[in-house]
Amino acid sequence: MLPANSSAVIDPVHSIAGATVSPNSEKTALPHLPQHAEGLQRFDFRRFFHSLIERIWIVAICVLAGFFLALGYLARTPKLYMGHSVLEVEFQEPTVIATDDPTARMRSMFLASQEALRTIEQNLTNQTLLSRVVRAEGLAENGGRALLGQSVVSNKTSGKTPARADASPAGTTSQSGSGVATFTPMEEALGRAMAGMVKPVIRRGTRLIDLYVTHRDPAMAQRLSEAVGREYIRNSIERRASLSEEALRYLLEEEERLKANLQKSEAAVAEYKAKHPDALQLGGGTAATGSQQGSGAGAGGPRGGLVEDKLQELNNKLTAAKADQLRLEGELQQVEQAGDNIDALLTIPSISSAAMVTEARRNVTQIEAGITTYALRYKDKHPRMMAAKAALAEAKDKLREAVLAQRPILRNAIEQIKATETSLQEALKDQQGVAVALNRTAIGYQELARQAETDRALYESVLRQIKETSLTKDVKTNAVSVIEHSPLPQSPVSPRPTRALALGLLGGLAAGLAFVFGADALDRSIKTVDQAESTLGLPVFAAVPETTDESPVSRLKRRTKRTFGSSNYRVVVETPESPAAEAFRNLRAALSLLGPEAERKVSLFTSALPSEGKSFTSANYSLALAQQGYRVLLIDGDLRRPNMHKIFRFKDAGNNSEEDMAPGVTDCLVGEANIASAARQIPAGEIQIVDENIAVTGNILTTTGGELSVLAGGRRAPNPAEILAGRFFGQLVAEAARLYDRVVIDSAPILAVSDTLLMMPHVQTVCIVVRTAKTPRPAVRRAITLLAKSGIRPAGLVLNRLRRSRGVGYYYYYASHGYGKEEGAYSRSYFRGSDRHPEPDHEGNGA
């Protein structure tokens, strides 16, 4: 049964416009087959749109499923309310004492950074903090049902909120011996449960933190939002107070120790001065501290300072000279390794910074810039360009000379630095002797004096820190403050019906579109004429729609009891007014326009795979030619699965015995029969368009001389490929072309067997039948490739069983089915002019 329903009537002239080949397939150039056309094609939005229309029911089901899923989500999800408070983080902690303490400065720098904001944001969801909130708010009572939403009704009916824990920090938490707060398992579990309710968010571009807390009870959401911010601030204050107390205790202990050390150091300085009175005059006066500074001013102090300064100066110069020597020797080693490589030498700092090299490089750069400017205006042979290039070469030579000249200069510089280093070492040795002689007696005094000064500085620093800590340890200030308290939420924030429904509908729509797109992308078949022509690179001669058994002459066939029953295979005769019949008349017209009549007498219809409708196409094309007045021979060339004797219902079609089977193609090829004895002529009544009334009266309208003969397959051949490969098939075709006006061959599928390729040298026109929405595109390409390798170019395509639904093929074909119906064009009845009156058309004109 061949599909029907499609509006696929193709204009023959338009179809052949794309064909640039001669109908003789043997003489045409091989086509450039679009092997990769499918991968290179752009997204066909129009085809996808019509595929969407064809599968719109899938999208509707997915949208409805998404809608019902959204309704289920709304029905099962509890309503959540959100408390919202705002915290502000200052750049530094408020303090009552201005201090330059490095620790305070570092903390202020940290608070001013984004890391501090992120740290505070993470601490707001800390489990310890949330456990503090549970204890402070008394949420662990009754098993935490208030926090978990199990006692919301009792809270609302009482109209009261549990008292907040506003006691001192020491009363909110219990601490272990180590000072770490401990919580009960219930409080820790409720703290972990609260972690999913609290969400702090840093407001972009500000120092504000939005604190969101969601809960089923709006009053509880407000209460928790306030409690989290309050407990964080309280915890920060407590931690700072605890740290201050520990620091003060340590500073007091350290103050006693440093005081004793200072007394010992001062006593040692006084004892050494008494034993060595000349220590102050030999350079120790500048190191004295406290009471010793007044008596330490003597002639020896300044002189000892000058000696030490001179010694330090010489030492610095010697160090600098050694560093320069090492640097220059390293650069000299690089110079030796680079050799005459100018680019490598220019990377050495001492060479690249030399005045000669710098000047030469500047000249090269200027000349190159000039050449670039000239290149925009002049050719390479222009005098200015040639002069500029010569100047560039000369500048590069000078640059090379300047670079190579730096090597001896570098060696001389190293020698000079070595000489300078030697003189500095001698001067340093002399100065060291002087310094040792002057400061030998002052060394001991200086050490004791420095120790005493260090102990005094430490002692004074500790005293200062003790005073500052004592003043600030009880200050209850923090860099974080609540600037906006949470109002009582009035409407739930989750779930949002509009958003949930919209997401459900959009999700269902996306799923439906994805399914349709995936199905369309995975579909490798050919569905439309445009797709076939663009993908395969061949014109489509006809597009045969789905057919149904709507024969207008079936009653005539049954009443006259002809030799074969009615079927929907011969649509040209049985349903002449149908779109399928018109498609075969288009095929007849298209093939007639391919070239001279002598070059299109022998036509062959084949396909890539079985069951694509090649026998159906061959039979109806032969009938269409016979109706036009040609003497046509239809040869059943599919020796493996012949079908023509079944389509035309020959009397011996049901015989299973090969001895009783009438002769056919196989018999002709083996020489046991000829065309005249094997071909069966179809009666004219089975070819022409007939009507019951006309058939009864015998007035059959026929075209002059038209007849159709069928050469069936005959008996089965044991070796069909070997038979077709011989010379007898060519002789059979030549004899048929001599006896008949047109020869139509129905062959086997190309990819199934090799029989069709063996027939190609003897035919003139090859048409490939493609079943729409089934035959894979790679299979058709493979068949065309095999034909191309054999030197054959198919004349075109015939699309079979094209759908007529408002889907993929809706926009592609332009046919008016029923045009001229009941107006005498292939109509079912013919009347005399007196028995029929013309009917007006849509514009009121007569027939």
Coordinates of N, CA and C in Angstrom, one line a residue, residues 143-244:
G143 N 11.7 20.6 73.3 CA 12.3 19.8 72.2 C 12.5 20.7 70.9
G144 N 12.5 22.0 71.0 CA 12.7 22.8 69.8 C 11.5 22.8 68.9
R145 N 10.3 22.5 69.3 CA 9.2 22.5 68.4 C 8.8 23.9 67.9
A146 N 9.1 24.9 68.7 CA 8.9 26.3 68.2 C 9.7 26.7 67.0
L147 N 11.0 26.3 67.1 CA 11.9 26.5 66.0 C 11.6 25.7 64.8
L148 N 11.2 24.5 65.0 CA 10.9 23.5 63.9 C 9.5 23.7 63.3
G149 N 8.8 24.7 63.8 CA 7.4 25.0 63.3 C 6.3 24.1 63.8
Q150 N 6.5 23.4 64.9 CA 5.5 22.5 65.4 C 4.7 23.1 66.5
S151 N 5.0 24.3 67.0 CA 4.2 25.0 68.0 C 3.8 26.4 67.6
V152 N 3.6 26.6 66.3 CA 3.3 27.9 65.8 C 1.9 28.4 66.3
V153 N 1.0 27.4 66.3 CA -0.4 27.8 66.7 C -0.4 28.3 68.1
S154 N 0.3 27.6 69.1 CA 0.2 28.1 70.5 C 0.9 29.5 70.6
N155 N 1.9 29.7 69.9 CA 2.5 31.1 70.0 C 1.6 32.2 69.5
K156 N 0.8 31.8 68.4 CA -0.1 32.8 67.8 C -1.3 33.1 68.7
T157 N -1.8 32.0 69.3 CA -3.0 32.1 70.1 C -2.7 32.9 71.4
S158 N -1.5 32.6 72.0 CA -1.2 33.3 73.2 C -0.9 34.8 73.0
G159 N -0.5 35.1 71.8 CA -0.2 36.5 71.4 C 1.1 37.0 72.1
K160 N 1.9 36.1 72.7 CA 3.1 36.6 73.4 C 4.3 35.9 72.7
T161 N 5.4 36.6 72.8 CA 6.7 36.1 72.3 C 7.6 35.7 73.5
P162 N 8.2 34.6 73.5 CA 9.1 34.3 74.7 C 10.1 35.4 74.9
A163 N 10.3 35.6 76.2 CA 11.3 36.7 76.6 C 12.6 36.5 76.0
R164 N 13.2 37.5 75.5 CA 14.6 37.4 75.0 C 15.6 37.4 76.1
A165 N 16.7 36.7 75.9 CA 17.7 36.7 76.9 C 18.6 37.9 76.8
D166 N 18.2 38.9 77.6 CA 19.0 40.2 77.6 C 19.9 40.3 78.8
A167 N 20.2 39.1 79.4 CA 21.0 39.2 80.6 C 22.5 39.4 80.2
S168 N 23.3 39.4 81.1 CA 24.7 39.7 80.8 C 25.3 38.6 80.0
P169 N 26.4 38.8 79.3 CA 26.9 37.7 78.5 C 27.3 36.5 79.2
A170 N 27.6 36.7 80.5 CA 28.0 35.5 81.3 C 26.9 34.6 81.5
G171 N 25.7 35.1 81.4 CA 24.5 34.3 81.7 C 23.9 33.6 80.5
T172 N 24.4 33.8 79.3 CA 23.8 33.2 78.1 C 24.4 31.9 77.7
T173 N 25.7 31.7 78.1 CA 26.4 30.5 77.7 C 27.1 29.9 78.9
S174 N 27.3 28.6 78.9 CA 28.1 28.0 80.0 C 29.4 27.7 79.4
Q175 N 30.5 27.9 80.2 CA 31.8 27.7 79.7 C 32.5 26.6 80.4
S176 N 33.3 25.9 79.7 CA 34.1 24.9 80.3 C 35.3 25.5 81.0
G177 N 36.2 24.6 81.6 CA 37.3 25.2 82.3 C 38.3 25.9 81.4
S178 N 38.3 25.5 80.1 CA 39.2 26.2 79.1 C 38.7 27.5 78.6
G179 N 37.5 27.9 79.0 CA 36.9 29.1 78.5 C 36.1 29.0 77.3
V180 N 35.9 27.8 76.7 CA 35.1 27.5 75.5 C 33.7 27.2 75.8
A181 N 32.7 27.9 75.2 CA 31.3 27.7 75.4 C 30.9 26.3 75.1
T182 N 30.1 25.7 75.9 CA 29.6 24.3 75.6 C 28.1 24.4 75.5
F183 N 27.5 23.5 74.7 CA 26.1 23.5 74.4 C 25.6 22.1 74.5
T184 N 24.4 21.9 74.8 CA 23.8 20.6 74.9 C 23.6 20.1 73.5
P185 N 23.4 18.7 73.3 CA 23.2 18.2 72.0 C 21.9 18.7 71.3
M186 N 20.9 19.0 72.1 CA 19.7 19.6 71.5 C 20.0 21.0 71.0
E187 N 20.7 21.8 71.7 CA 21.1 23.1 71.2 C 21.9 23.0 69.9
E188 N 22.9 22.1 69.9 CA 23.7 22.0 68.7 C 22.9 21.5 67.5
A189 N 22.0 20.5 67.8 CA 21.1 20.1 66.7 C 20.2 21.2 66.1
L190 N 19.7 22.0 67.0 CA 18.8 23.1 66.6 C 19.7 24.2 65.9
G191 N 20.9 24.3 66.3 CA 21.8 25.3 65.6 C 22.1 24.8 64.2
R192 N 22.3 23.5 64.0 CA 22.5 23.0 62.6 C 21.2 23.2 61.8
A193 N 20.1 23.0 62.4 CA 18.8 23.2 61.7 C 18.6 24.6 61.3
M194 N 19.1 25.6 62.1 CA 19.0 27.0 61.8 C 19.9 27.4 60.6
A195 N 21.0 26.6 60.4 CA 21.9 27.0 59.3 C 21.2 27.1 58.0
G196 N 20.2 26.3 57.8 CA 19.5 26.3 56.5 C 18.5 27.5 56.4
M197 N 18.2 28.1 57.6 CA 17.2 29.2 57.6 C 17.9 30.6 57.4
V198 N 19.2 30.7 57.8 CA 19.9 32.0 57.8 C 20.6 32.1 56.5
K199 N 20.5 33.3 55.9 CA 21.2 33.6 54.7 C 21.7 35.0 54.7
P200 N 23.0 35.3 55.0 CA 23.5 36.6 54.9 C 24.1 36.9 53.5
V201 N 23.8 38.1 53.1 CA 24.3 38.5 51.7 C 24.9 39.9 51.8
I202 N 26.1 40.0 51.3 CA 26.8 41.3 51.2 C 26.2 42.1 50.1
R203 N 25.8 43.3 50.5 CA 25.2 44.2 49.5 C 26.3 44.8 48.6
R204 N 26.3 44.6 47.3 CA 27.4 45.0 46.4 C 27.6 46.5 46.5
G205 N 28.9 46.9 46.6 CA 29.3 48.3 46.6 C 29.1 49.0 47.9
T206 N 28.7 48.3 48.9 CA 28.5 49.0 50.2 C 29.2 48.1 51.3
R207 N 29.1 48.6 52.5 CA 29.5 47.8 53.7 C 28.4 47.3 54.5
L208 N 27.3 47.0 53.8 CA 26.1 46.5 54.5 C 25.9 45.0 54.2
I209 N 25.4 44.3 55.2 CA 25.1 42.9 55.1 C 23.6 42.7 55.3
D210 N 22.9 42.2 54.3 CA 21.5 41.9 54.5 C 21.4 40.5 55.1
L211 N 20.7 40.4 56.3 CA 20.5 39.2 57.0 C 19.1 38.7 56.8
Y212 N 19.0 37.5 56.1 CA 17.6 37.0 55.8 C 17.5 35.7 56.6
V213 N 16.3 35.6 57.2 CA 16.0 34.3 58.0 C 14.6 33.9 57.6
T214 N 14.4 32.7 57.1 CA 13.2 32.2 56.6 C 12.6 31.2 57.6
H215 N 11.3 31.2 57.8 CA 10.6 30.3 58.8 C 9.1 30.3 58.4
R216 N 8.5 29.2 58.8 CA 7.1 29.1 58.5 C 6.2 30.1 59.3
D217 N 6.7 30.5 60.4 CA 5.9 31.5 61.2 C 6.5 32.9 61.0
P218 N 5.8 33.9 60.6 CA 6.4 35.2 60.3 C 6.9 35.8 61.6
A219 N 6.3 35.6 62.8 CA 6.8 36.2 64.0 C 8.1 35.5 64.4
M220 N 8.3 34.2 64.2 CA 9.5 33.5 64.4 C 10.6 34.0 63.4
A221 N 10.3 34.2 62.2 CA 11.3 34.7 61.2 C 11.8 36.1 61.7
Q222 N 10.9 37.0 62.1 CA 11.3 38.3 62.6 C 12.2 38.1 63.8
R223 N 11.8 37.3 64.7 CA 12.5 37.1 66.0 C 13.9 36.6 65.7
L224 N 14.0 35.6 64.9 CA 15.3 35.0 64.6 C 16.3 36.0 63.9
S225 N 15.7 36.7 63.0 CA 16.5 37.7 62.3 C 17.2 38.7 63.2
E226 N 16.4 39.2 64.2 CA 16.9 40.1 65.2 C 17.9 39.4 66.1
A227 N 17.6 38.2 66.5 CA 18.5 37.5 67.4 C 19.8 37.1 66.9
V228 N 19.9 36.8 65.6 CA 21.2 36.4 65.0 C 22.1 37.6 65.0
G229 N 21.6 38.7 64.5 CA 22.5 39.9 64.5 C 22.9 40.4 65.9
R230 N 21.9 40.3 66.9 CA 22.2 40.7 68.2 C 23.3 39.8 68.9
E231 N 23.1 38.5 68.7 CA 24.0 37.5 69.3 C 25.4 37.6 68.7
Y232 N 25.5 37.9 67.4 CA 26.8 38.1 66.8 C 27.5 39.3 67.4
I233 N 26.9 40.4 67.6 CA 27.5 41.6 68.2 C 27.9 41.2 69.6
R234 N 27.0 40.6 70.4 CA 27.3 40.3 71.8 C 28.5 39.3 71.8
N235 N 28.5 38.3 70.9 CA 29.6 37.4 71.0 C 30.9 38.1 70.6
S236 N 30.9 39.0 69.7 CA 32.1 39.7 69.4 C 32.6 40.5 70.6
I237 N 31.7 41.2 71.3 CA 32.1 42.0 72.4 C 32.7 41.1 73.5
E238 N 32.0 39.9 73.8 CA 32.5 39.0 74.8 C 33.9 38.5 74.4
R239 N 34.1 38.1 73.2 CA 35.4 37.6 72.8 C 36.5 38.7 73.0
R240 N 36.2 39.9 72.6 CA 37.2 41.0 72.8 C 37.5 41.2 74.3
A241 N 36.4 41.2 75.1 CA 36.6 41.4 76.5 C 37.5 40.3 77.1
S242 N 37.2 39.0 76.7 CA 38.0 37.9 77.2 C 39.4 38.0 76.8
L243 N 39.7 38.4 75.6 CA 41.0 38.6 75.1 C 41.7 39.7 75.8
S244 N 41.0 40.8 76.1 CA 41.6 41.9 76.9 C 42.0 41.5 78.3

